[in-house]
mmCIF file with all atom_site columns, C-alpha atoms in Angstrom:
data_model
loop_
_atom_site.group_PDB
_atom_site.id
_atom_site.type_symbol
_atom_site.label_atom_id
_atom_site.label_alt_id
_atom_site.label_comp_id
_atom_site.label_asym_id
_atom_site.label_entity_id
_atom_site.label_seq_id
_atom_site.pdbx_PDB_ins_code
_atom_site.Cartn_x
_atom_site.Cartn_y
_atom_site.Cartn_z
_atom_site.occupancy
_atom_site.B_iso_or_equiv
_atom_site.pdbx_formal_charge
_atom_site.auth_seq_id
_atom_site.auth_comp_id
_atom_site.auth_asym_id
_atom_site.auth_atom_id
_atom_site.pdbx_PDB_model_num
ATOM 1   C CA . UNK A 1 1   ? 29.155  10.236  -27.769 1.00 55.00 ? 26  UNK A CA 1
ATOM 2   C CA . UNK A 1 2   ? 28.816  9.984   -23.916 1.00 68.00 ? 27  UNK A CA 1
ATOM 3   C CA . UNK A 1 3   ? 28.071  6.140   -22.745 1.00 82.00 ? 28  UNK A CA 1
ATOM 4   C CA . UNK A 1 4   ? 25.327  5.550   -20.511 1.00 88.00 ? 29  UNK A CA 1
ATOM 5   C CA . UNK A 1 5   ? 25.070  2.937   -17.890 1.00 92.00 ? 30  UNK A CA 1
ATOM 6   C CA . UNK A 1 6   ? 22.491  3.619   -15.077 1.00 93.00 ? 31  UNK A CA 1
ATOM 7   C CA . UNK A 1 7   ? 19.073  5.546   -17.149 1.00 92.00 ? 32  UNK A CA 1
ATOM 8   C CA . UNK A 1 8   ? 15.971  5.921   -15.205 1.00 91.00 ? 33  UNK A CA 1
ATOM 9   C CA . UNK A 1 9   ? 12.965  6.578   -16.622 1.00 92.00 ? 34  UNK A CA 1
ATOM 10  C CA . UNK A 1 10  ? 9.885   8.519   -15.472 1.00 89.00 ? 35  UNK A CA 1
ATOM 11  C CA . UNK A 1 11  ? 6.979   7.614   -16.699 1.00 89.00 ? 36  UNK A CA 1
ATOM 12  C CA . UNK A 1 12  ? 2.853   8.137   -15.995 1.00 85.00 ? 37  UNK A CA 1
ATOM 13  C CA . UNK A 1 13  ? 1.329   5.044   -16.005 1.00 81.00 ? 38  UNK A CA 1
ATOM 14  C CA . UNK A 1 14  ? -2.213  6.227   -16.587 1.00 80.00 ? 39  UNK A CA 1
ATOM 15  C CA . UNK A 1 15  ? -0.988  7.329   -20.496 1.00 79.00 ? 40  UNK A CA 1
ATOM 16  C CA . UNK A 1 16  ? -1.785  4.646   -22.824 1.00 77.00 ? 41  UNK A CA 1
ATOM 17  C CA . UNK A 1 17  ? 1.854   4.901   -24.736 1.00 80.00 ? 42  UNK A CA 1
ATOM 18  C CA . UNK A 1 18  ? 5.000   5.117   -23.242 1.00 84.00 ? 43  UNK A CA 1
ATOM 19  C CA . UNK A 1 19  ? 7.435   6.784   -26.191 1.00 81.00 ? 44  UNK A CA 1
ATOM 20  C CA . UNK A 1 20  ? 10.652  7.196   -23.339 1.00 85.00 ? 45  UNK A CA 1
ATOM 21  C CA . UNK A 1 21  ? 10.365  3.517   -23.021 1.00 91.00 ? 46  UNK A CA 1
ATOM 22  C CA . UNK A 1 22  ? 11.403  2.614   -26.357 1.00 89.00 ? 47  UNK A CA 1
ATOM 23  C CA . UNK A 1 23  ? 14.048  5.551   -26.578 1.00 89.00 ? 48  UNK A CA 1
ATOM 24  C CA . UNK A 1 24  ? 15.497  4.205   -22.977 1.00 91.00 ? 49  UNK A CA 1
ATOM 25  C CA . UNK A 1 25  ? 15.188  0.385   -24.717 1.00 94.00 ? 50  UNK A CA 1
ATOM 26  C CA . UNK A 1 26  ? 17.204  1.920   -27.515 1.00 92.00 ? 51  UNK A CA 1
ATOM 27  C CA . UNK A 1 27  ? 20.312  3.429   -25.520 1.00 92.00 ? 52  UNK A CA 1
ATOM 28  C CA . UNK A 1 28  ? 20.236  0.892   -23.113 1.00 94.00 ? 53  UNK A CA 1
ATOM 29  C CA . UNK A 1 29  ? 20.575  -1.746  -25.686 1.00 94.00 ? 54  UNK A CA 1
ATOM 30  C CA . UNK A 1 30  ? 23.346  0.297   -27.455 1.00 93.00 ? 55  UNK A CA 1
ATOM 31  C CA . UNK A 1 31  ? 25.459  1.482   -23.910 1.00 92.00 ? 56  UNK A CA 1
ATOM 32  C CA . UNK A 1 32  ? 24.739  -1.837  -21.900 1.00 93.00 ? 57  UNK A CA 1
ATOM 33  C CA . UNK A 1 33  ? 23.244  -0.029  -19.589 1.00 94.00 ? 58  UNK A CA 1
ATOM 34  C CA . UNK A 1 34  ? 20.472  -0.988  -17.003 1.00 96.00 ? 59  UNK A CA 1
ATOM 35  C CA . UNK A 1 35  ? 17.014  0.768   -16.661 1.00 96.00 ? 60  UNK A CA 1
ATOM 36  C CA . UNK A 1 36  ? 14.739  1.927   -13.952 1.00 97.00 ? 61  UNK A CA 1
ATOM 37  C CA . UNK A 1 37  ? 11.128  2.532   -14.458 1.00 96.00 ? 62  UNK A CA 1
ATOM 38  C CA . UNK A 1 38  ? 9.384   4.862   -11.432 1.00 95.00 ? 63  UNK A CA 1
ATOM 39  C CA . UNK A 1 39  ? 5.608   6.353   -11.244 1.00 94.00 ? 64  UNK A CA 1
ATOM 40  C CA . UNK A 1 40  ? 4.683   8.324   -8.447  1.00 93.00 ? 65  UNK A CA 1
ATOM 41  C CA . UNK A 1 41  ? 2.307   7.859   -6.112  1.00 93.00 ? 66  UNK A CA 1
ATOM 42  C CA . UNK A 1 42  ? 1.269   11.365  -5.090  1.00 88.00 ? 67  UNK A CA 1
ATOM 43  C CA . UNK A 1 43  ? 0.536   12.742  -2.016  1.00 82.00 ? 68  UNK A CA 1
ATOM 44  C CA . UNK A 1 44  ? -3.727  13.203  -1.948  1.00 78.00 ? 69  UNK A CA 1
ATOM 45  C CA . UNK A 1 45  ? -4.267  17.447  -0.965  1.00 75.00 ? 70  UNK A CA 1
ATOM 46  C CA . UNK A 1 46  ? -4.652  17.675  2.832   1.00 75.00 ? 71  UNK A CA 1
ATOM 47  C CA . UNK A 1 47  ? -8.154  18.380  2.771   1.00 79.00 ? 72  UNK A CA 1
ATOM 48  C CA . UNK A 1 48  ? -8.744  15.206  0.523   1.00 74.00 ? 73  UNK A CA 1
ATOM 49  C CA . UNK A 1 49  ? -6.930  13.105  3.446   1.00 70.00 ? 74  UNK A CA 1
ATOM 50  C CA . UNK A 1 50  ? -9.538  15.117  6.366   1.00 74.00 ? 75  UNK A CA 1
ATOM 51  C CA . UNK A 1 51  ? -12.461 13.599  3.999   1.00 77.00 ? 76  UNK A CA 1
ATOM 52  C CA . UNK A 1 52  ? -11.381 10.064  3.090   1.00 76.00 ? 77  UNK A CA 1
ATOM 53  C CA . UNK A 1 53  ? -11.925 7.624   5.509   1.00 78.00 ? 78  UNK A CA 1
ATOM 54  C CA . UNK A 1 54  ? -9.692  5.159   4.172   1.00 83.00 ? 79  UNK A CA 1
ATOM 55  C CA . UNK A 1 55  ? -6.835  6.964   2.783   1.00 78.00 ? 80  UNK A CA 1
ATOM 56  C CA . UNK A 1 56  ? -4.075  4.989   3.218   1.00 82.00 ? 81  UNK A CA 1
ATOM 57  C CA . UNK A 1 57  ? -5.626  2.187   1.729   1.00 86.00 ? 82  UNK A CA 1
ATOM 58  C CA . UNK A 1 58  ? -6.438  4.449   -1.685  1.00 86.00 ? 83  UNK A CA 1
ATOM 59  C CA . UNK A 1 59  ? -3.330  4.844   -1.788  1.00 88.00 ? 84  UNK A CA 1
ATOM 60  C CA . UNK A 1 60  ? -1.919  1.911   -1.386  1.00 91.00 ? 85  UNK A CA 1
ATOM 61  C CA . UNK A 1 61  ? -3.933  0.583   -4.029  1.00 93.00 ? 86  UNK A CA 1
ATOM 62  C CA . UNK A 1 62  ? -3.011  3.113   -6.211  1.00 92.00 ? 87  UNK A CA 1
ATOM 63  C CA . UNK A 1 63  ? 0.457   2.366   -5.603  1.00 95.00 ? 88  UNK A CA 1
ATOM 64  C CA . UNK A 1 64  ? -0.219  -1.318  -6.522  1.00 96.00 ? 89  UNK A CA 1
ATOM 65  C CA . UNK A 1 65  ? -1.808  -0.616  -9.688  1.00 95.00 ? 90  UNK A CA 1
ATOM 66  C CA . UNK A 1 66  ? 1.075   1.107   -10.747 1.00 95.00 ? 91  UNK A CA 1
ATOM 67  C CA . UNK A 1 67  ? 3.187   -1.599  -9.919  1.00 96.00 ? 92  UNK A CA 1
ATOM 68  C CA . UNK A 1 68  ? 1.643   -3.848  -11.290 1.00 96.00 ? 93  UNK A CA 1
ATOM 69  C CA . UNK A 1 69  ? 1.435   -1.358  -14.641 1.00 94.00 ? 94  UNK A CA 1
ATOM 70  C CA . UNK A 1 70  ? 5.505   -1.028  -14.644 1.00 96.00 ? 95  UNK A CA 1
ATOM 71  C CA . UNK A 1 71  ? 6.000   -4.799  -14.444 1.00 96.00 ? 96  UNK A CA 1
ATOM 72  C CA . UNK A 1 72  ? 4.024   -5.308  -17.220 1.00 95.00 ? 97  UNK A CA 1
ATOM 73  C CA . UNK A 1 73  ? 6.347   -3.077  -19.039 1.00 94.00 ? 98  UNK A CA 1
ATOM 74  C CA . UNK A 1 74  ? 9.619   -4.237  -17.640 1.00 96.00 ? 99  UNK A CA 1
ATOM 75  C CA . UNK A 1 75  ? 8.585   -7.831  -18.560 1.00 96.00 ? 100 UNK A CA 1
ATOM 76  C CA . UNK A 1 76  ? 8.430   -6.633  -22.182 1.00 93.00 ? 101 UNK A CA 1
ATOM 77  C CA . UNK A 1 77  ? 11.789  -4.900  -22.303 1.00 95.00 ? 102 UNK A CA 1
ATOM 78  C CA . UNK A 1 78  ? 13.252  -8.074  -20.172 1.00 96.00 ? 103 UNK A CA 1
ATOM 79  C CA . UNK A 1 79  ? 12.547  -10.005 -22.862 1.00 94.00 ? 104 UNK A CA 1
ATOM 80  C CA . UNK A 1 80  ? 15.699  -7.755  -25.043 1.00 91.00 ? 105 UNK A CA 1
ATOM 81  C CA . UNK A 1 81  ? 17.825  -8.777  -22.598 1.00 93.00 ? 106 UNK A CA 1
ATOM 82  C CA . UNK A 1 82  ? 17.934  -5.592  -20.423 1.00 96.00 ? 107 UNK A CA 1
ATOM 83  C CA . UNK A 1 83  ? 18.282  -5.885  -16.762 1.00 96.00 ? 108 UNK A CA 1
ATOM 84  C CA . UNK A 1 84  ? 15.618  -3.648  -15.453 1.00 97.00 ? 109 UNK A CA 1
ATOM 85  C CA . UNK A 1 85  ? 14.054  -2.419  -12.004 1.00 97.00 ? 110 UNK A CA 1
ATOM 86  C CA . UNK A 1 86  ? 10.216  -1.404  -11.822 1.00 97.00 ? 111 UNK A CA 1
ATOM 87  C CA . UNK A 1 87  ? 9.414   1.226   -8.710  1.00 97.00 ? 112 UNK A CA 1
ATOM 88  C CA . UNK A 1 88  ? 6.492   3.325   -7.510  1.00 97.00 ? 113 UNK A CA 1
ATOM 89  C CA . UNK A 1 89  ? 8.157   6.135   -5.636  1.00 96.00 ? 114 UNK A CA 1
ATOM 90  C CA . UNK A 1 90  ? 6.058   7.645   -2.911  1.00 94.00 ? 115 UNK A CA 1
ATOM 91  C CA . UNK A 1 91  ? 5.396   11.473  -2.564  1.00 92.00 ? 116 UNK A CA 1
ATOM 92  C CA . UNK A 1 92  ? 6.453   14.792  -4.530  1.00 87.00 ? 117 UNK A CA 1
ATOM 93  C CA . UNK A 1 93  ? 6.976   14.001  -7.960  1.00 85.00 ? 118 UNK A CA 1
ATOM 94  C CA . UNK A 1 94  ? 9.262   16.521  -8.677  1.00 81.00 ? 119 UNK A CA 1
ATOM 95  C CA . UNK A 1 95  ? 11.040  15.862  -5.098  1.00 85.00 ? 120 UNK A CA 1
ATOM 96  C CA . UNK A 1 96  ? 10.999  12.293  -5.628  1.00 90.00 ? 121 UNK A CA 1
ATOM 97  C CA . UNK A 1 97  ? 12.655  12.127  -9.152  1.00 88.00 ? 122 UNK A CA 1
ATOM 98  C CA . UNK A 1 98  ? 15.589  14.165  -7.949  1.00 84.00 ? 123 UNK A CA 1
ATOM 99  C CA . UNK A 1 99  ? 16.215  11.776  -4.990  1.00 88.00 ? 124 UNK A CA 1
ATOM 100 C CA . UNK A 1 100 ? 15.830  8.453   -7.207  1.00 91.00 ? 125 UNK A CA 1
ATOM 101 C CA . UNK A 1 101 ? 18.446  9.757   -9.551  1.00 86.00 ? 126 UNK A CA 1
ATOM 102 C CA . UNK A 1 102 ? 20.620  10.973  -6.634  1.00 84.00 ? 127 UNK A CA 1
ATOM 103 C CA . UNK A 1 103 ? 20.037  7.537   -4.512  1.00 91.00 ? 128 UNK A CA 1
ATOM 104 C CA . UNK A 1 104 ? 19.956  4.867   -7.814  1.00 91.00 ? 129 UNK A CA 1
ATOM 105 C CA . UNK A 1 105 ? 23.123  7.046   -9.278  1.00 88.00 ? 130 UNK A CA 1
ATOM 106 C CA . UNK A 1 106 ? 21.656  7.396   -12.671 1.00 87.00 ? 131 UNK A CA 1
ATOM 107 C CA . UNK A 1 107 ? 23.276  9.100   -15.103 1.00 84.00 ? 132 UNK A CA 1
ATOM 108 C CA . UNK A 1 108 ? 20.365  9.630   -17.760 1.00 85.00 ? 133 UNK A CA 1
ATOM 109 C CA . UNK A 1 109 ? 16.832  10.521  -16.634 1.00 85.00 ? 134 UNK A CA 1
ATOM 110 C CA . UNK A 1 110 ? 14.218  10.336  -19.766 1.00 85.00 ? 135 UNK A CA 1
ATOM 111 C CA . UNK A 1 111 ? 10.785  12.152  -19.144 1.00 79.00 ? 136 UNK A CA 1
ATOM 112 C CA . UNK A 1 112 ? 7.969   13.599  -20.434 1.00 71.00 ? 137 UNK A CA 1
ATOM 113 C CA . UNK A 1 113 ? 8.519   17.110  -20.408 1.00 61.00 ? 138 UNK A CA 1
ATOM 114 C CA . UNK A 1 114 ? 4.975   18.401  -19.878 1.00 53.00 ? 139 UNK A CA 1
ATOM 115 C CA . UNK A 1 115 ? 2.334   15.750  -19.283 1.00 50.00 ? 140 UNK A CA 1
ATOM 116 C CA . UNK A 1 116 ? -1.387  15.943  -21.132 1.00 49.00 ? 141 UNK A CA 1
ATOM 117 C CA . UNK A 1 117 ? -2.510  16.365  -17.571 1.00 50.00 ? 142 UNK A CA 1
ATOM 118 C CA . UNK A 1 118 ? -0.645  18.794  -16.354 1.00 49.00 ? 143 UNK A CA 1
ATOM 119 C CA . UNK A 1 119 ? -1.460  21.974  -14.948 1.00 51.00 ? 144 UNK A CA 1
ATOM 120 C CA . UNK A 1 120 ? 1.573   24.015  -16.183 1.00 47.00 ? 145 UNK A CA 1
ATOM 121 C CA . UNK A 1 121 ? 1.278   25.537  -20.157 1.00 47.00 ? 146 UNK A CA 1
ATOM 122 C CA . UNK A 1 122 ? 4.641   25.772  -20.532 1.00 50.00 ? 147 UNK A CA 1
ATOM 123 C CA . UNK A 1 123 ? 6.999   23.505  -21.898 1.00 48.00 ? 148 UNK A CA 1
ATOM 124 C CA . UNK A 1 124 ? 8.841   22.839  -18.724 1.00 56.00 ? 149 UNK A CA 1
ATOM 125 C CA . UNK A 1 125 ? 6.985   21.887  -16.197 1.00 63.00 ? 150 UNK A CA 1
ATOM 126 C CA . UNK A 1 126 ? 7.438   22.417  -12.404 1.00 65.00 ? 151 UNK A CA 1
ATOM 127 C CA . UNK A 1 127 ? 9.921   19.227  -12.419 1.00 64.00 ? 152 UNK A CA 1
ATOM 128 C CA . UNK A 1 128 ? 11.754  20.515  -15.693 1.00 64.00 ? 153 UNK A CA 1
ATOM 129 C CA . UNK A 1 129 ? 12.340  23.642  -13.672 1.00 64.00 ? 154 UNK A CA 1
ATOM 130 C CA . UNK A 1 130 ? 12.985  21.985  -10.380 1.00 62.00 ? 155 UNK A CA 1
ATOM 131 C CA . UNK A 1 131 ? 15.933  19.512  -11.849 1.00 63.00 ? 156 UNK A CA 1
ATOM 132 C CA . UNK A 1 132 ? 17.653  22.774  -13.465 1.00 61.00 ? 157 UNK A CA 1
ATOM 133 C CA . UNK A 1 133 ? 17.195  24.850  -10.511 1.00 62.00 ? 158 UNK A CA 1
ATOM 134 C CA . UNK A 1 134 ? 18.791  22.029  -8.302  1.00 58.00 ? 159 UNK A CA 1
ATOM 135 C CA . UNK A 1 135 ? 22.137  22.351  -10.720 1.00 52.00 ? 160 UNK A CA 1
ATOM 136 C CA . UNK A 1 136 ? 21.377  18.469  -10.652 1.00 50.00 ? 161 UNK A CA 1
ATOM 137 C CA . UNK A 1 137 ? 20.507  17.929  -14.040 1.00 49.00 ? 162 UNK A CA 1
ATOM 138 C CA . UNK A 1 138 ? 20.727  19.556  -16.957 1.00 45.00 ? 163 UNK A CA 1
ATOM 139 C CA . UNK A 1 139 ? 17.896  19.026  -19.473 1.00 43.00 ? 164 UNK A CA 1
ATOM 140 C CA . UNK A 1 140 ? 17.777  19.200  -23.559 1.00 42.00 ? 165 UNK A CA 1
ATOM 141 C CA . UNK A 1 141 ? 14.346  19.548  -25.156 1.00 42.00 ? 166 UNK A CA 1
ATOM 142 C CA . UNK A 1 142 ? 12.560  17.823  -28.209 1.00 41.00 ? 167 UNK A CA 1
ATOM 143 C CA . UNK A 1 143 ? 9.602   18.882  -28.835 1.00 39.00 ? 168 UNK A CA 1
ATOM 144 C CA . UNK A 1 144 ? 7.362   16.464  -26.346 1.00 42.00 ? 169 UNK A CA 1
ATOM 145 C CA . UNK A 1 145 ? 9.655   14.848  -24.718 1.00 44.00 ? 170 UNK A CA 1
ATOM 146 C CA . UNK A 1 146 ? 12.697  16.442  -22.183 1.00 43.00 ? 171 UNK A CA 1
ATOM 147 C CA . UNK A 1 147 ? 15.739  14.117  -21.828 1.00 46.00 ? 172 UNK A CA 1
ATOM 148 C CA . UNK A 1 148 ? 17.843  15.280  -18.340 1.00 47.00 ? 173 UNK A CA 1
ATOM 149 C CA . UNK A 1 149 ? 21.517  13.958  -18.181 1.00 44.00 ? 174 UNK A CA 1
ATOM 150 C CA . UNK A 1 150 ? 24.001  14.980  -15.384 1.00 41.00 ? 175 UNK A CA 1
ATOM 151 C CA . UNK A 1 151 ? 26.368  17.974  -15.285 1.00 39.00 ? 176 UNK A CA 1
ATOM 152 C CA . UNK A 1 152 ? 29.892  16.816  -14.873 1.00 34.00 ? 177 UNK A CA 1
ATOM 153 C CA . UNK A 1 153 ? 32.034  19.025  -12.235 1.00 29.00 ? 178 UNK A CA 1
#
């Protein structure tokens, strides 16, 4: 079984349960590894940003809020002894995932595969398709959930 030490985990803070959490909790507890919690503050559609007068503050209280949100649940898993790292990324979500496991090194990415809010029918969504396209990850499927671990060249 392959160890894992560096897992980040992707989660939408606006869904009342968090099932990756408790998976992540579970392999970090049994690798020793450390976790990362991101959200992602996305970017509003251009013509949203023309008609908003105050943009930038929406979104940086959006951005707070989920701060705040991640926190909450790193406090929780802190309390198991895990050393763990709450962050909002900013942008793309799809984009932005990629680059946090490139930049943070991670070597397990746990997601939701398709979120409840999601446009896409399919099971993988445009950032299921995005991490295999980029040769970056390589992603196994379980019903809900998609768990992404890296290809080893």
């Amino acid at each position: 079984m392959q160890s894992f030490k560096n897992i980040l985990v992707s989660i939408d803070t606006h869904l009342g349960e968090h099932p990756m959490i408790d998976e992540a909790v579970q392999i970090a507890l049994s690798n020793g590894a450390k976790l990362t919690l991101v959200d992602v503050v996305p970017e509003f559609p251009w013509i949203a940003q023309l008609l908003a007068t105050d943009y930038e503050t929406i979104r940086q209280l959006i951005g707070r809020q989920k701060q705040e949100h991640l926190e909450a649940l790193a406090l929780a898993i802190r309390e198991n002894g895990i050393d763990v790292e709450a962050k909002v990324l900013w942008g793309h979500a799809t984009f932005e995932i990629v680059h946090e496991t490139l930049r943070g090194q991670h070597d397990l990415v746990l997601r939701v595969a398709n979120r409840h809010n999601s446009r896409e029918t399919e099971f993988f969504d445009s950032t299921g398709r995005q991490l295999l396209r980029d040769g970056i990850l390589n992603e196994r499927l379980d019903q809900d959930r998609a768990y992404a671990t890296k290809l080893v060249s």
